[in-house]
GROMACS .gro file of C-alpha atoms in nm:
model
  341
    1UNK     CA    1   7.955  -1.698   1.255
    2UNK     CA    2   8.027  -2.029   1.099
    3UNK     CA    3   7.676  -2.153   1.215
    4UNK     CA    4   7.524  -1.837   1.081
    5UNK     CA    5   7.686  -1.898   0.739
    6UNK     CA    6   7.616  -2.257   0.717
    7UNK     CA    7   7.249  -2.129   0.764
    8UNK     CA    8   7.269  -1.877   0.494
    9UNK     CA    9   7.395  -2.201   0.271
   10UNK     CA   10   7.028  -2.257   0.178
   11UNK     CA   11   7.041  -1.892  -0.061
   12UNK     CA   12   7.378  -2.040  -0.227
   13UNK     CA   13   7.155  -2.129  -0.546
   14UNK     CA   14   6.953  -1.784  -0.592
   15UNK     CA   15   7.262  -1.579  -0.494
   16UNK     CA   16   7.490  -1.749  -0.757
   17UNK     CA   17   7.227  -1.677  -1.012
   18UNK     CA   18   7.183  -1.350  -0.899
   19UNK     CA   19   7.562  -1.280  -0.932
   20UNK     CA   20   7.593  -1.453  -1.261
   21UNK     CA   21   7.312  -1.228  -1.391
   22UNK     CA   22   7.492  -0.926  -1.292
   23UNK     CA   23   7.832  -1.039  -1.428
   24UNK     CA   24   7.649  -1.095  -1.754
   25UNK     CA   25   7.554  -0.724  -1.772
   26UNK     CA   26   7.720  -0.475  -2.038
   27UNK     CA   27   7.815  -0.241  -1.731
   28UNK     CA   28   8.202  -0.295  -1.664
   29UNK     CA   29   8.178  -0.188  -1.295
   30UNK     CA   30   7.875  -0.397  -1.235
   31UNK     CA   31   8.065  -0.736  -1.408
   32UNK     CA   32   8.371  -0.661  -1.212
   33UNK     CA   33   8.186  -0.653  -0.893
   34UNK     CA   34   7.980  -0.950  -0.945
   35UNK     CA   35   8.289  -1.166  -1.092
   36UNK     CA   36   8.482  -1.051  -0.736
   37UNK     CA   37   8.175  -1.177  -0.504
   38UNK     CA   38   8.131  -1.456  -0.738
   39UNK     CA   39   8.543  -1.531  -0.699
   40UNK     CA   40   8.478  -1.470  -0.316
   41UNK     CA   41   8.168  -1.726  -0.272
   42UNK     CA   42   8.414  -1.983  -0.469
   43UNK     CA   43   8.709  -1.929  -0.241
   44UNK     CA   44   8.507  -1.966   0.080
   45UNK     CA   45   8.319  -2.271  -0.044
   46UNK     CA   46   8.641  -2.437  -0.137
   47UNK     CA   47   8.802  -2.362   0.182
   48UNK     CA   48   8.517  -2.493   0.370
   49UNK     CA   49   8.499  -2.826   0.183
   50UNK     CA   50   8.865  -2.848   0.218
   51UNK     CA   51   8.828  -2.812   0.612
   52UNK     CA   52   8.553  -3.050   0.631
   53UNK     CA   53   8.770  -3.333   0.482
   54UNK     CA   54   9.090  -3.211   0.663
   55UNK     CA   55   8.959  -3.177   0.996
   56UNK     CA   56   9.295  -3.045   1.143
   57UNK     CA   57   9.415  -2.849   0.874
   58UNK     CA   58   9.400  -2.516   1.043
   59UNK     CA   59   9.680  -2.651   1.305
   60UNK     CA   60   9.893  -2.781   1.077
   61UNK     CA   61  10.119  -2.486   0.854
   62UNK     CA   62  10.167  -2.747   0.576
   63UNK     CA   63   9.835  -2.828   0.549
   64UNK     CA   64   9.726  -2.428   0.513
   65UNK     CA   65   9.976  -2.351   0.242
   66UNK     CA   66   9.848  -2.615   0.059
   67UNK     CA   67   9.484  -2.527   0.119
   68UNK     CA   68   9.574  -2.147   0.024
   69UNK     CA   69   9.719  -2.275  -0.292
   70UNK     CA   70   9.416  -2.476  -0.400
   71UNK     CA   71   9.161  -2.233  -0.280
   72UNK     CA   72   9.363  -1.946  -0.510
   73UNK     CA   73   9.357  -2.204  -0.789
   74UNK     CA   74   8.980  -2.223  -0.743
   75UNK     CA   75   8.912  -1.889  -0.857
   76UNK     CA   76   9.149  -1.828  -1.127
   77UNK     CA   77   8.902  -1.787  -1.404
   78UNK     CA   78   8.702  -1.502  -1.229
   79UNK     CA   79   9.038  -1.335  -1.163
   80UNK     CA   80   9.168  -1.378  -1.525
   81UNK     CA   81   8.821  -1.222  -1.658
   82UNK     CA   82   8.829  -0.931  -1.398
   83UNK     CA   83   9.225  -0.866  -1.479
   84UNK     CA   84   9.108  -0.873  -1.847
   85UNK     CA   85   8.863  -0.671  -1.843
   86UNK     CA   86   9.078  -0.386  -1.636
   87UNK     CA   87   9.391  -0.425  -1.899
   88UNK     CA   88   9.184  -0.329  -2.183
   89UNK     CA   89   8.955  -0.051  -1.977
   90UNK     CA   90   9.027   0.309  -1.887
   91UNK     CA   91   8.806   0.280  -1.605
   92UNK     CA   92   8.984   0.335  -1.250
   93UNK     CA   93   8.721   0.158  -1.075
   94UNK     CA   94   8.729  -0.151  -1.250
   95UNK     CA   95   9.104  -0.136  -1.223
   96UNK     CA   96   9.105  -0.099  -0.873
   97UNK     CA   97   8.868  -0.380  -0.830
   98UNK     CA   98   9.093  -0.576  -1.039
   99UNK     CA   99   9.388  -0.484  -0.846
  100UNK     CA  100   9.216  -0.603  -0.504
  101UNK     CA  101   9.115  -0.911  -0.660
  102UNK     CA  102   9.453  -1.025  -0.800
  103UNK     CA  103   9.588  -0.905  -0.449
  104UNK     CA  104   9.347  -1.099  -0.233
  105UNK     CA  105   9.391  -1.461  -0.443
  106UNK     CA  106   9.650  -1.489  -0.693
  107UNK     CA  107  10.019  -1.475  -0.714
  108UNK     CA  108  10.053  -1.122  -0.890
  109UNK     CA  109  10.296  -1.278  -1.124
  110UNK     CA  110  10.076  -1.494  -1.332
  111UNK     CA  111   9.794  -1.517  -1.599
  112UNK     CA  112   9.627  -1.190  -1.661
  113UNK     CA  113   9.705  -1.056  -1.325
  114UNK     CA  114  10.086  -1.010  -1.409
  115UNK     CA  115   9.965  -0.743  -1.636
  116UNK     CA  116   9.797  -0.552  -1.320
  117UNK     CA  117  10.026  -0.270  -1.181
  118UNK     CA  118   9.959   0.007  -0.943
  119UNK     CA  119  10.128   0.249  -1.147
  120UNK     CA  120   9.879   0.212  -1.413
  121UNK     CA  121   9.607   0.214  -1.143
  122UNK     CA  122   9.786   0.581  -1.050
  123UNK     CA  123   9.791   0.662  -1.389
  124UNK     CA  124   9.404   0.620  -1.434
  125UNK     CA  125   9.349   0.778  -1.138
  126UNK     CA  126   9.591   1.019  -1.046
  127UNK     CA  127   9.407   1.192  -0.736
  128UNK     CA  128   9.369   0.885  -0.555
  129UNK     CA  129   9.596   0.847  -0.298
  130UNK     CA  130   9.522   0.467  -0.210
  131UNK     CA  131   9.649   0.413  -0.594
  132UNK     CA  132   9.996   0.585  -0.524
  133UNK     CA  133  10.034   0.389  -0.197
  134UNK     CA  134  10.002   0.095  -0.368
  135UNK     CA  135  10.307   0.227  -0.633
  136UNK     CA  136  10.518   0.338  -0.359
  137UNK     CA  137  10.440  -0.022  -0.205
  138UNK     CA  138  10.551  -0.202  -0.519
  139UNK     CA  139  10.830   0.044  -0.558
  140UNK     CA  140  10.971  -0.022  -0.214
  141UNK     CA  141  10.995  -0.393  -0.294
  142UNK     CA  142  11.246  -0.296  -0.550
  143UNK     CA  143  11.531  -0.308  -0.267
  144UNK     CA  144  11.594   0.097  -0.290
  145UNK     CA  145  11.584   0.144  -0.652
  146UNK     CA  146  11.361   0.410  -0.862
  147UNK     CA  147  11.421   0.655  -0.594
  148UNK     CA  148  11.316   0.966  -0.843
  149UNK     CA  149  11.006   0.729  -0.859
  150UNK     CA  150  10.965   0.713  -0.503
  151UNK     CA  151  10.989   1.036  -0.421
  152UNK     CA  152  10.739   1.118  -0.719
  153UNK     CA  153  10.484   0.865  -0.520
  154UNK     CA  154  10.553   1.023  -0.189
  155UNK     CA  155  10.474   1.357  -0.350
  156UNK     CA  156  10.150   1.259  -0.493
  157UNK     CA  157  10.032   1.084  -0.161
  158UNK     CA  158  10.079   1.430  -0.011
  159UNK     CA  159   9.884   1.624  -0.265
  160UNK     CA  160   9.560   1.397  -0.339
  161UNK     CA  161   9.215   1.460  -0.236
  162UNK     CA  162   9.083   1.107  -0.222
  163UNK     CA  163   9.169   0.807  -0.083
  164UNK     CA  164   8.937   0.517  -0.236
  165UNK     CA  165   9.061   0.132  -0.206
  166UNK     CA  166   8.707   0.037  -0.380
  167UNK     CA  167   8.599  -0.200  -0.128
  168UNK     CA  168   8.266  -0.051  -0.131
  169UNK     CA  169   8.163  -0.299  -0.401
  170UNK     CA  170   7.808  -0.275  -0.324
  171UNK     CA  171   7.797   0.077  -0.494
  172UNK     CA  172   7.881  -0.081  -0.827
  173UNK     CA  173   7.593  -0.326  -0.834
  174UNK     CA  174   7.210  -0.248  -0.855
  175UNK     CA  175   7.181  -0.246  -0.459
  176UNK     CA  176   6.808  -0.126  -0.512
  177UNK     CA  177   6.734  -0.505  -0.648
  178UNK     CA  178   6.848  -0.652  -0.318
  179UNK     CA  179   6.530  -0.530  -0.163
  180UNK     CA  180   6.329  -0.780  -0.383
  181UNK     CA  181   6.476  -1.082  -0.221
  182UNK     CA  182   6.429  -1.262   0.106
  183UNK     CA  183   6.603  -1.180   0.419
  184UNK     CA  184   6.811  -1.510   0.383
  185UNK     CA  185   6.954  -1.392   0.028
  186UNK     CA  186   6.987  -1.010   0.081
  187UNK     CA  187   7.209  -1.106   0.406
  188UNK     CA  188   7.402  -1.403   0.211
  189UNK     CA  189   7.506  -1.130  -0.023
  190UNK     CA  190   7.620  -0.883   0.253
  191UNK     CA  191   7.814  -1.159   0.416
  192UNK     CA  192   7.988  -1.198   0.080
  193UNK     CA  193   8.080  -0.837   0.080
  194UNK     CA  194   8.194  -0.868   0.397
  195UNK     CA  195   8.421  -1.134   0.337
  196UNK     CA  196   8.538  -0.971   0.014
  197UNK     CA  197   8.665  -0.712   0.236
  198UNK     CA  198   8.823  -0.966   0.480
  199UNK     CA  199   9.023  -1.086   0.202
  200UNK     CA  200   9.128  -0.776   0.010
  201UNK     CA  201   9.450  -0.621   0.184
  202UNK     CA  202   9.510  -0.294   0.293
  203UNK     CA  203   9.826  -0.136   0.145
  204UNK     CA  204  10.152  -0.165   0.342
  205UNK     CA  205  10.212   0.147   0.527
  206UNK     CA  206  10.607   0.055   0.627
  207UNK     CA  207  10.708   0.262   0.325
  208UNK     CA  208  10.576   0.568   0.444
  209UNK     CA  209  10.646   0.521   0.782
  210UNK     CA  210  11.023   0.449   0.659
  211UNK     CA  211  11.032   0.758   0.430
  212UNK     CA  212  10.887   1.008   0.718
  213UNK     CA  213  11.158   0.925   0.995
  214UNK     CA  214  11.525   0.974   1.101
  215UNK     CA  215  11.762   1.247   0.916
  216UNK     CA  216  11.589   1.236   0.610
  217UNK     CA  217  11.337   1.469   0.774
  218UNK     CA  218  11.609   1.757   0.804
  219UNK     CA  219  11.526   1.819   0.432
  220UNK     CA  220  11.247   2.084   0.427
  221UNK     CA  221  11.060   1.903   0.106
  222UNK     CA  222  11.060   1.560   0.274
  223UNK     CA  223  10.956   1.718   0.586
  224UNK     CA  224  10.670   1.895   0.402
  225UNK     CA  225  10.546   1.596   0.208
  226UNK     CA  226  10.538   1.376   0.535
  227UNK     CA  227  10.342   1.655   0.744
  228UNK     CA  228  10.097   1.647   0.457
  229UNK     CA  229  10.084   1.285   0.449
  230UNK     CA  230  10.021   1.247   0.818
  231UNK     CA  231   9.695   1.499   0.771
  232UNK     CA  232   9.573   1.314   0.475
  233UNK     CA  233   9.563   1.011   0.656
  234UNK     CA  234   9.334   1.144   0.900
  235UNK     CA  235   9.101   1.194   0.609
  236UNK     CA  236   8.705   1.177   0.653
  237UNK     CA  237   8.684   0.794   0.510
  238UNK     CA  238   9.029   0.688   0.671
  239UNK     CA  239   9.069   0.356   0.813
  240UNK     CA  240   9.150   0.292   1.205
  241UNK     CA  241   9.522   0.215   1.120
  242UNK     CA  242   9.557   0.529   0.937
  243UNK     CA  243   9.523   0.717   1.223
  244UNK     CA  244   9.796   0.478   1.427
  245UNK     CA  245  10.038   0.559   1.127
  246UNK     CA  246   9.938   0.905   1.098
  247UNK     CA  247  10.021   0.979   1.507
  248UNK     CA  248  10.377   0.765   1.462
  249UNK     CA  249  10.477   1.022   1.163
  250UNK     CA  250  10.361   1.292   1.387
  251UNK     CA  251  10.585   1.175   1.678
  252UNK     CA  252  10.853   1.162   1.417
  253UNK     CA  253  10.797   1.526   1.319
  254UNK     CA  254  10.799   1.612   1.672
  255UNK     CA  255  10.414   1.733   1.693
  256UNK     CA  256  10.306   1.887   1.998
  257UNK     CA  257  10.278   1.612   2.301
  258UNK     CA  258   9.917   1.698   2.401
  259UNK     CA  259   9.815   1.650   2.031
  260UNK     CA  260   9.965   1.316   1.991
  261UNK     CA  261   9.845   1.195   2.348
  262UNK     CA  262   9.502   1.288   2.227
  263UNK     CA  263   9.527   1.098   1.932
  264UNK     CA  264   9.667   0.790   2.117
  265UNK     CA  265   9.406   0.811   2.375
  266UNK     CA  266   9.132   0.793   2.090
  267UNK     CA  267   9.270   0.527   1.907
  268UNK     CA  268   9.336   0.315   2.245
  269UNK     CA  269   8.944   0.402   2.358
  270UNK     CA  270   8.849   0.256   2.017
  271UNK     CA  271   9.049  -0.049   2.070
  272UNK     CA  272   8.933  -0.113   2.389
  273UNK     CA  273   8.567  -0.045   2.288
  274UNK     CA  274   8.626  -0.354   2.058
  275UNK     CA  275   8.774  -0.574   2.360
  276UNK     CA  276   8.497  -0.499   2.565
  277UNK     CA  277   8.242  -0.575   2.286
  278UNK     CA  278   8.377  -0.917   2.241
  279UNK     CA  279   8.405  -0.994   2.603
  280UNK     CA  280   8.043  -0.908   2.646
  281UNK     CA  281   7.971  -1.136   2.337
  282UNK     CA  282   8.153  -1.421   2.501
  283UNK     CA  283   8.021  -1.395   2.836
  284UNK     CA  284   7.636  -1.373   2.699
  285UNK     CA  285   7.656  -1.717   2.522
  286UNK     CA  286   7.599  -1.894   2.869
  287UNK     CA  287   7.226  -1.820   2.815
  288UNK     CA  288   6.971  -1.871   2.526
  289UNK     CA  289   6.887  -1.532   2.513
  290UNK     CA  290   7.257  -1.452   2.484
  291UNK     CA  291   7.286  -1.677   2.205
  292UNK     CA  292   7.036  -1.514   2.009
  293UNK     CA  293   7.163  -1.177   2.091
  294UNK     CA  294   7.511  -1.300   1.971
  295UNK     CA  295   7.364  -1.377   1.637
  296UNK     CA  296   7.156  -1.069   1.603
  297UNK     CA  297   7.460  -0.884   1.686
  298UNK     CA  298   7.693  -1.115   1.415
  299UNK     CA  299   7.397  -1.062   1.134
  300UNK     CA  300   7.422  -0.666   1.228
  301UNK     CA  301   7.803  -0.703   1.161
  302UNK     CA  302   7.741  -0.733   0.802
  303UNK     CA  303   7.550  -0.407   0.760
  304UNK     CA  304   7.812  -0.195   0.970
  305UNK     CA  305   8.059  -0.348   0.746
  306UNK     CA  306   7.866  -0.205   0.463
  307UNK     CA  307   7.831   0.155   0.664
  308UNK     CA  308   8.221   0.136   0.733
  309UNK     CA  309   8.292   0.094   0.391
  310UNK     CA  310   8.075   0.388   0.293
  311UNK     CA  311   8.172   0.611   0.559
  312UNK     CA  312   8.489   0.541   0.683
  313UNK     CA  313   8.622   0.287   0.965
  314UNK     CA  314   8.740   0.521   1.180
  315UNK     CA  315   8.457   0.769   1.154
  316UNK     CA  316   8.219   0.474   1.202
  317UNK     CA  317   8.379   0.350   1.515
  318UNK     CA  318   8.414   0.696   1.651
  319UNK     CA  319   8.031   0.727   1.651
  320UNK     CA  320   8.008   0.416   1.797
  321UNK     CA  321   8.266   0.515   2.084
  322UNK     CA  322   8.056   0.843   2.152
  323UNK     CA  323   7.745   0.640   2.236
  324UNK     CA  324   7.931   0.348   2.406
  325UNK     CA  325   7.818   0.281   2.790
  326UNK     CA  326   8.151   0.265   2.920
  327UNK     CA  327   8.368   0.550   3.033
  328UNK     CA  328   8.663   0.600   2.815
  329UNK     CA  329   8.949   0.595   3.053
  330UNK     CA  330   8.799   0.214   3.153
  331UNK     CA  331   8.821   0.136   2.786
  332UNK     CA  332   9.179   0.288   2.751
  333UNK     CA  333   9.289   0.050   3.052
  334UNK     CA  334   9.153  -0.239   2.880
  335UNK     CA  335   9.434  -0.162   2.605
  336UNK     CA  336   9.716  -0.064   2.830
  337UNK     CA  337   9.708  -0.246   3.169
  338UNK     CA  338   9.794  -0.567   3.000
  339UNK     CA  339  10.085  -0.405   2.834
  340UNK     CA  340  10.230  -0.331   3.191
  341UNK     CA  341  10.261  -0.676   3.286
   0.00000   0.00000   0.00000
């Protein structure tokens, strides 16, 4: 992957100009998306340049922390612009992108990021479960305070109809323009989108799990909310982790063992497929043809990430599993047998 990214470097000047042009557009979503990708590019370029001059940095915790701090500082101007846009905007998508950017590369207590809050995002987009999960995450960090607000956030999560993290950043950019550029330029932009997603953290799930276990489930209202939340986590555009958390909550709620086992098997089959796919890729590297195929697979990964952002990670992986040429039982064993040792 590093070799591929180095090859894509020849498109850097073009990509920078394209993103800067989009960032100067009057459409606020396009500006926020382009600035997010410019921040991604500056962050990754700074890290790579730092590693080039600090060869053993990745094996030193102190050096890693220094690199992280300096890399985050490198994108402060872009973050400030995105956050400032969001503060004065009523657009929940712009606000969501600002929240993601500030979470990815900033200490959220400094600059304009200090004024970005999950509560405001939820206020702008009250039917978005991700915004309420972020709110619950921030409330949960307050050492058990704000119980009424926590209860309200849980209720909201149980009632929403959408979960949108706004990771599908290309949907806010003129995607049709990509066809005008050469393959390397298009692939370089797709690579930035993949890196943007990798840098954007998911909301914490522990507040939900902690709220849906133990004696509190004896309360009918709490139990109802947890049942609803567990169902919502199996939504159409869910992440893989959502299904694992849904199963854990289901176990706490006493769901039918057969249903739990079916969920467990599918989850582990997908994980096994990922393990097997990685093994095959590494094994193929002993031949020239294998290296070529590995490069093709990595390049296709950028498009796969875009598909996962559009249709949902779990749905995309489930479709891949249905066509995979290894029996499910074999894939499940790849996950479970090492745990027995």
